[in-house]
Amino acid sequence: MTKRRILLKIEIFVLIFAVLLSSVTFVMRYKQHPPTVYTFYKEPRNSLDVVFFGTSHMRCTVDPLQLYKDYGIVSHDLAQSGQEIFFTYESLKDTLRRQKPKVMVVDLFAFTCFYRVGEGCRHYSVDDLPLSSKCFFINSLIKAEVNLVDYYFPMYIYHSKWNSLRKDDFYFRQSIYSKKGNFAFNKFSCSKPDILPIEDRLDLPYETEKVLADMINLAEDKNVSLIFTVIPYDRRVMQNDIDIEGQQKLYNEISYRIKDKKNINYLNYFHILDEINFDFLSDLCDDNHLNFYGAQKITAHLGKYIKEHYDIPDRRLDPAYAKWNEDYKLYVQDIFAQELNSLKEPAQYVQFIANKKEAAGNICMLIVKSLGGG
Amino acid sequence: MLFNSIPFLFFFPFVVLIHFIVPKNWRWVWLLGVSYYFYMCWNPLYVFILLGSTVITYAGGLLIGRTKSVSAKKILLAVSTALSVGLLVFFKYGNFVVDNVVSFLNLLNVRIIRPEFDLLLPVGISFYTFRSISYLMDVYRGDVRAEKSFGRVALYVSFFLQLAAGPIERAKNMLPQIDNPQPFNYDRVKNGLLLMLWGLFQKLVIADRCAMLVNHVFADYEAYRGFQILTAILFFAVQIYCDFAGYSDMAIGASMVLGFFPKQNFNKPYFATSVQDFWRRWHISLSSWFRDYLYIPLGGNRKGAFRKYLNVLIVFLVSGLWHGAAWNYIVWGALHGVYQIIGALTLPFREKTRSLLKINTETFSFRLYQQLVTFCLVCVAWVFFRAPTASDGVHILWNMVREWNPWIFTDNSLFNLGLDAKNFRVAIFGIMVLFLVDLFRADDKQKLRGLLSQQGIIFRWFVYFAALFFIIIFGIYGPAYNASSFIYTGF
């Protein structure tokens, strides 16, 4: 056999192996719903005007399709559950490699609680990335002293999931549309925490200070506006024993550090609860995350704020963004279905139908479906 | 760096690539450097012990080769072997010897404070010490010429693919291959890779999966009875075979890729028809080493029946001790020795019985009976090999026979032994594949691979990819997927 033929055989073998491995890995690995990292990288280059970053706080808050419907803002939520700040920084950098957003909105929760929910949270941020971006993210993990093999070769961790595969694992990507919201409809009653005065501050830990400075420098270099946000919650003590008062002091310190910076704004919703009519009895789904109703209030305020403070074009009539209208229709149906499923009492159904006449067709269909299913 | 580790996945292709780029005359230098690096991956300090053993081997071989006087040769052989064995005894058996001396003195009411030796057992020391002794003995016997190149002796002693777990290659087979490097050959490399793949299947899919059940039961054997214990013993028999033979196959396959041809190390051992036959098939490089360098020098079967049985017993006691510095290994070895002595003593009686009952020994059923009896005897001995102590081994066997509980096969409690139902089925599937491969292959695995290579490319590649992905998906490696670390999914 000639050398050329041997090389050709090896190349074909490696190619088939890579394709098969990629397919098998996709089936085996954990899928996050909605898969916002995957959908972000499917967006056309330089098509987004606003991008949101942070942890589950932001993920449960911002509603990009509502922003599009109400203000014509095209945005994407890249926030990931339990994301550590060095990953958020990598997200910002990678976003600027692909998009030219005018505004990047970063939630500050992870800057103050430094918690880790588990290795799974890192996989949310990495697994769906294209290979070209994955390397940057994984390199940032070197400091965290984790096993990098798990990220370059996810089968290393996921292969043992073979005995719990479900139908969804094989069809997941076909079943999503690009910007579905991630909302809970249950209501968790809690009390409003004491809000500390803005002068009450605490020194930032070194790592936090560094990442904050890196983000600010990056935004200045790329001439992008930054908005740092704090979204309301009522979890009093975090995993690492920092309490909500300590966190508030750190938020205040960050606001103090950035007060003179150009193109950087700060929106602490703890300080404008009355302005947005936020209710701790009905706007959270647990003590740490907003439900759909709380999310709608903050999304509405954020949309108005961005429109008023930045020159963001209205894309609603732009033919290049026609797909957003289709997505919005799917989104509305999905939200209806989710909201309907969350209702438990017949009286709630009646109230729901009375409030949402335009959705009657969908509702009837869903009710018939559920009756048919026994 | 184990063969089934991620670093080796990158290390080995790199070594192979450079190996075939380096000029032939310098390949042994490359392999020597790689071997020492490989060894230092475990602990850089180990390298000094390896180097010490190599210096003894080289100098001993050279001196024995140059000496004309037989008695002087004997003395040199004794000194160099004693030095090699001394290193092994010091590092591997130091604590064992001290413990037993202290216990013995305590029995005599002599109280002493046990001296503490914080010794770390150097990886592979049992293997390279035996390779060194084999070289010295072969030089003494004139089977091998004393090698003048220190580097070549060093490579023979430390060859990285056989360093950690054998096979114990003979100098007369290995040294000529070091002197005569093979060019790249597609078919040889492919066959080597296939053998590595088979080894990986045995290790990752079967051995490490069986180990989950075995570890679970043996760690808490008092909680189990009857068929639960029996299942664990049978799984251990499979585990140790697949673990050891799998590792050997990977070592042999990888050696083939580099152009070396080590001897076969396992040959369908559980198809053996007697314990003696078992030892002709199990860890062949070790059992033949004991035969050539211990049993025959002790007199073998040339000095009467009593000496023969004594020699057999000595060989198997040493073999037990070689496997581990603990009494359970000695009991395991002794059992194998006793099996063979009883087998030899009862042979006339058994032959007479067969003749009286007119049993045809050439039938399949008789061979099957012999294989089953041999397998049972081997399994009983494995209990002592796996048990934490020899007395634990006795308890485990007692727990097995004291209760009759066949319902574990029907009430699903079988799946509470450390392997859930799905993993249990995969283990059984793997064992069936192993059984079929062993059943249908000839004495040389090469022939099975030859049969595969005669098939069309689509079938062959299908088999390759199926095997690869079966190992990737069903292999036991890496951190197990922990759903709870992904449970933070609602947000």
PDB file of C-alpha atoms in Angstrom, chain A residues 134-283:
ATOM      1  CA  LYS A 134     -14.508  26.596  23.387  1.00  0.00           C
ATOM      2  CA  CYS A 135     -10.716  26.849  23.609  1.00  0.00           C
ATOM      3  CA  PHE A 136     -10.878  30.384  25.081  1.00  0.00           C
ATOM      4  CA  PHE A 137     -13.394  29.317  27.707  1.00  0.00           C
ATOM      5  CA  ILE A 138     -11.545  26.166  28.643  1.00  0.00           C
ATOM      6  CA  ASN A 139      -8.240  28.017  28.936  1.00  0.00           C
ATOM      7  CA  SER A 140      -9.871  30.314  31.461  1.00  0.00           C
ATOM      8  CA  LEU A 141     -10.606  27.203  33.528  1.00  0.00           C
ATOM      9  CA  ILE A 142      -6.929  26.374  34.016  1.00  0.00           C
ATOM     10  CA  LYS A 143      -6.869  28.614  37.075  1.00  0.00           C
ATOM     11  CA  ALA A 144      -9.842  26.769  38.528  1.00  0.00           C
ATOM     12  CA  GLU A 145      -7.791  23.533  38.603  1.00  0.00           C
ATOM     13  CA  VAL A 146     -10.501  21.412  37.020  1.00  0.00           C
ATOM     14  CA  ASN A 147     -10.020  18.442  34.766  1.00  0.00           C
ATOM     15  CA  LEU A 148      -9.895  20.079  31.339  1.00  0.00           C
ATOM     16  CA  VAL A 149     -10.429  16.718  29.606  1.00  0.00           C
ATOM     17  CA  ASP A 150     -14.072  16.863  30.722  1.00  0.00           C
ATOM     18  CA  TYR A 151     -14.526  19.956  28.578  1.00  0.00           C
ATOM     19  CA  TYR A 152     -12.443  19.133  25.497  1.00  0.00           C
ATOM     20  CA  PHE A 153     -13.799  15.587  25.429  1.00  0.00           C
ATOM     21  CA  PRO A 154     -17.237  15.801  27.104  1.00  0.00           C
ATOM     22  CA  MET A 155     -17.804  12.064  26.618  1.00  0.00           C
ATOM     23  CA  TYR A 156     -15.298  11.634  29.424  1.00  0.00           C
ATOM     24  CA  ILE A 157     -18.024  12.720  31.813  1.00  0.00           C
ATOM     25  CA  TYR A 158     -21.200  12.074  29.819  1.00  0.00           C
ATOM     26  CA  HIS A 159     -20.584   8.531  28.583  1.00  0.00           C
ATOM     27  CA  SER A 160     -21.938   7.028  31.789  1.00  0.00           C
ATOM     28  CA  LYS A 161     -25.256   8.739  31.062  1.00  0.00           C
ATOM     29  CA  TRP A 162     -26.042   6.007  28.492  1.00  0.00           C
ATOM     30  CA  ASN A 163     -28.418   4.279  30.898  1.00  0.00           C
ATOM     31  CA  SER A 164     -30.659   7.309  31.342  1.00  0.00           C
ATOM     32  CA  LEU A 165     -31.132   8.460  27.740  1.00  0.00           C
ATOM     33  CA  ARG A 166     -34.596   9.634  26.759  1.00  0.00           C
ATOM     34  CA  LYS A 167     -36.263  10.472  23.480  1.00  0.00           C
ATOM     35  CA  ASP A 168     -35.556  14.180  24.015  1.00  0.00           C
ATOM     36  CA  ASP A 169     -31.843  13.476  24.034  1.00  0.00           C
ATOM     37  CA  PHE A 170     -32.017  12.517  20.380  1.00  0.00           C
ATOM     38  CA  TYR A 171     -34.283  15.290  19.047  1.00  0.00           C
ATOM     39  CA  PHE A 172     -33.577  18.275  21.219  1.00  0.00           C
ATOM     40  CA  ARG A 173     -32.288  20.795  18.687  1.00  0.00           C
ATOM     41  CA  GLN A 174     -35.123  20.354  16.234  1.00  0.00           C
ATOM     42  CA  SER A 175     -37.650  21.174  18.927  1.00  0.00           C
ATOM     43  CA  ILE A 176     -36.484  24.622  19.953  1.00  0.00           C
ATOM     44  CA  TYR A 177     -36.839  28.023  18.453  1.00  0.00           C
ATOM     45  CA  SER A 178     -34.221  30.592  18.998  1.00  0.00           C
ATOM     46  CA  LYS A 179     -35.210  32.872  21.830  1.00  0.00           C
ATOM     47  CA  LYS A 180     -37.658  31.118  24.071  1.00  0.00           C
ATOM     48  CA  GLY A 181     -38.055  32.567  27.522  1.00  0.00           C
ATOM     49  CA  ASN A 182     -37.121  30.648  30.590  1.00  0.00           C
ATOM     50  CA  PHE A 183     -39.891  31.370  32.994  1.00  0.00           C
ATOM     51  CA  ALA A 184     -41.586  29.862  35.960  1.00  0.00           C
ATOM     52  CA  PHE A 185     -45.195  30.764  36.712  1.00  0.00           C
ATOM     53  CA  ASN A 186     -45.443  29.779  40.330  1.00  0.00           C
ATOM     54  CA  LYS A 187     -45.472  32.499  42.955  1.00  0.00           C
ATOM     55  CA  PHE A 188     -43.219  32.377  45.965  1.00  0.00           C
ATOM     56  CA  SER A 189     -44.084  34.751  48.762  1.00  0.00           C
ATOM     57  CA  CYS A 190     -41.204  36.363  50.573  1.00  0.00           C
ATOM     58  CA  SER A 191     -40.463  39.598  52.306  1.00  0.00           C
ATOM     59  CA  LYS A 192     -38.610  42.587  51.023  1.00  0.00           C
ATOM     60  CA  PRO A 193     -35.068  42.578  52.418  1.00  0.00           C
ATOM     61  CA  ASP A 194     -33.725  45.652  54.162  1.00  0.00           C
ATOM     62  CA  ILE A 195     -32.113  47.911  51.614  1.00  0.00           C
ATOM     63  CA  LEU A 196     -28.813  49.386  52.768  1.00  0.00           C
ATOM     64  CA  PRO A 197     -27.888  52.982  51.932  1.00  0.00           C
ATOM     65  CA  ILE A 198     -25.540  53.370  48.994  1.00  0.00           C
ATOM     66  CA  GLU A 199     -22.763  54.660  51.228  1.00  0.00           C
ATOM     67  CA  ASP A 200     -22.598  51.319  53.031  1.00  0.00           C
ATOM     68  CA  ARG A 201     -19.763  49.573  51.183  1.00  0.00           C
ATOM     69  CA  LEU A 202     -17.343  46.666  51.500  1.00  0.00           C
ATOM     70  CA  ASP A 203     -13.978  46.124  49.750  1.00  0.00           C
ATOM     71  CA  LEU A 204     -14.145  43.919  46.685  1.00  0.00           C
ATOM     72  CA  PRO A 205     -12.141  40.709  46.727  1.00  0.00           C
ATOM     73  CA  TYR A 206      -9.104  40.826  44.438  1.00  0.00           C
ATOM     74  CA  GLU A 207     -10.482  38.426  41.792  1.00  0.00           C
ATOM     75  CA  THR A 208     -13.779  40.308  41.582  1.00  0.00           C
ATOM     76  CA  GLU A 209     -12.030  43.631  41.299  1.00  0.00           C
ATOM     77  CA  LYS A 210      -9.836  42.281  38.522  1.00  0.00           C
ATOM     78  CA  VAL A 211     -12.687  40.838  36.468  1.00  0.00           C
ATOM     79  CA  LEU A 212     -14.669  44.041  36.916  1.00  0.00           C
ATOM     80  CA  ALA A 213     -11.711  46.109  35.700  1.00  0.00           C
ATOM     81  CA  ASP A 214     -11.194  43.718  32.759  1.00  0.00           C
ATOM     82  CA  MET A 215     -14.824  44.086  31.717  1.00  0.00           C
ATOM     83  CA  ILE A 216     -14.690  47.854  31.936  1.00  0.00           C
ATOM     84  CA  ASN A 217     -11.452  47.994  29.934  1.00  0.00           C
ATOM     85  CA  LEU A 218     -12.890  45.651  27.332  1.00  0.00           C
ATOM     86  CA  ALA A 219     -16.002  47.794  26.918  1.00  0.00           C
ATOM     87  CA  GLU A 220     -13.868  50.935  26.614  1.00  0.00           C
ATOM     88  CA  ASP A 221     -11.553  49.307  24.067  1.00  0.00           C
ATOM     89  CA  LYS A 222     -14.429  48.127  21.921  1.00  0.00           C
ATOM     90  CA  ASN A 223     -16.514  51.234  22.486  1.00  0.00           C
ATOM     91  CA  VAL A 224     -19.489  49.310  23.837  1.00  0.00           C
ATOM     92  CA  SER A 225     -21.793  50.560  26.564  1.00  0.00           C
ATOM     93  CA  LEU A 226     -22.139  48.508  29.715  1.00  0.00           C
ATOM     94  CA  ILE A 227     -25.055  48.349  32.109  1.00  0.00           C
ATOM     95  CA  PHE A 228     -24.487  46.586  35.428  1.00  0.00           C
ATOM     96  CA  THR A 229     -27.714  45.363  36.996  1.00  0.00           C
ATOM     97  CA  VAL A 230     -28.871  43.925  40.278  1.00  0.00           C
ATOM     98  CA  ILE A 231     -32.090  41.922  40.113  1.00  0.00           C
ATOM     99  CA  PRO A 232     -34.235  41.546  43.260  1.00  0.00           C
ATOM    100  CA  TYR A 233     -34.151  38.363  45.322  1.00  0.00           C
ATOM    101  CA  ASP A 234     -34.638  37.385  48.917  1.00  0.00           C
ATOM    102  CA  ARG A 235     -32.167  34.581  49.611  1.00  0.00           C
ATOM    103  CA  ARG A 236     -30.656  35.779  52.857  1.00  0.00           C
ATOM    104  CA  VAL A 237     -27.522  33.620  53.033  1.00  0.00           C
ATOM    105  CA  MET A 238     -25.602  32.179  50.101  1.00  0.00           C
ATOM    106  CA  GLN A 239     -23.624  28.941  50.001  1.00  0.00           C
ATOM    107  CA  ASN A 240     -20.375  30.597  50.980  1.00  0.00           C
ATOM    108  CA  ASP A 241     -22.023  32.239  54.002  1.00  0.00           C
ATOM    109  CA  ILE A 242     -22.139  35.741  52.580  1.00  0.00           C
ATOM    110  CA  ASP A 243     -25.470  37.295  53.487  1.00  0.00           C
ATOM    111  CA  ILE A 244     -27.664  39.585  51.454  1.00  0.00           C
ATOM    112  CA  GLU A 245     -26.441  42.602  53.424  1.00  0.00           C
ATOM    113  CA  GLY A 246     -22.844  41.802  52.572  1.00  0.00           C
ATOM    114  CA  GLN A 247     -23.843  41.441  48.939  1.00  0.00           C
ATOM    115  CA  GLN A 248     -25.578  44.819  48.989  1.00  0.00           C
ATOM    116  CA  LYS A 249     -22.412  46.427  50.341  1.00  0.00           C
ATOM    117  CA  LEU A 250     -20.464  44.916  47.449  1.00  0.00           C
ATOM    118  CA  TYR A 251     -23.055  46.139  44.938  1.00  0.00           C
ATOM    119  CA  ASN A 252     -22.674  49.600  46.442  1.00  0.00           C
ATOM    120  CA  GLU A 253     -18.893  49.372  46.167  1.00  0.00           C
ATOM    121  CA  ILE A 254     -19.155  48.451  42.484  1.00  0.00           C
ATOM    122  CA  SER A 255     -21.545  51.349  41.830  1.00  0.00           C
ATOM    123  CA  TYR A 256     -19.068  53.649  43.583  1.00  0.00           C
ATOM    124  CA  ARG A 257     -16.182  52.363  41.437  1.00  0.00           C
ATOM    125  CA  ILE A 258     -17.991  52.944  38.164  1.00  0.00           C
ATOM    126  CA  LYS A 259     -19.822  56.161  38.923  1.00  0.00           C
ATOM    127  CA  ASP A 260     -17.408  58.314  36.919  1.00  0.00           C
ATOM    128  CA  LYS A 261     -16.965  55.906  34.032  1.00  0.00           C
ATOM    129  CA  LYS A 262     -18.259  56.906  30.648  1.00  0.00           C
ATOM    130  CA  ASN A 263     -20.619  54.537  28.887  1.00  0.00           C
ATOM    131  CA  ILE A 264     -21.222  52.544  32.050  1.00  0.00           C
ATOM    132  CA  ASN A 265     -24.538  52.634  33.848  1.00  0.00           C
ATOM    133  CA  TYR A 266     -25.759  50.955  36.973  1.00  0.00           C
ATOM    134  CA  LEU A 267     -29.293  49.703  37.601  1.00  0.00           C
ATOM    135  CA  ASN A 268     -29.898  48.284  41.044  1.00  0.00           C
ATOM    136  CA  TYR A 269     -33.539  47.218  41.061  1.00  0.00           C
ATOM    137  CA  PHE A 270     -33.477  46.928  44.847  1.00  0.00           C
ATOM    138  CA  HIS A 271     -33.379  50.741  44.776  1.00  0.00           C
ATOM    139  CA  ILE A 272     -36.305  51.257  42.401  1.00  0.00           C
ATOM    140  CA  LEU A 273     -38.734  48.588  43.549  1.00  0.00           C
ATOM    141  CA  ASP A 274     -41.628  51.031  43.876  1.00  0.00           C
ATOM    142  CA  GLU A 275     -40.944  52.582  40.490  1.00  0.00           C
ATOM    143  CA  ILE A 276     -41.396  49.221  38.744  1.00  0.00           C
ATOM    144  CA  ASN A 277     -44.184  48.131  41.087  1.00  0.00           C
ATOM    145  CA  PHE A 278     -42.216  45.077  42.205  1.00  0.00           C
ATOM    146  CA  ASP A 279     -43.998  42.836  44.693  1.00  0.00           C
ATOM    147  CA  PHE A 280     -42.046  40.317  46.797  1.00  0.00           C
ATOM    148  CA  LEU A 281     -45.304  38.435  47.425  1.00  0.00           C
ATOM    149  CA  SER A 282     -45.960  37.597  43.776  1.00  0.00           C
ATOM    150  CA  ASP A 283     -42.964  38.320  41.530  1.00  0.00           C
TER     151      ASP A 283
END
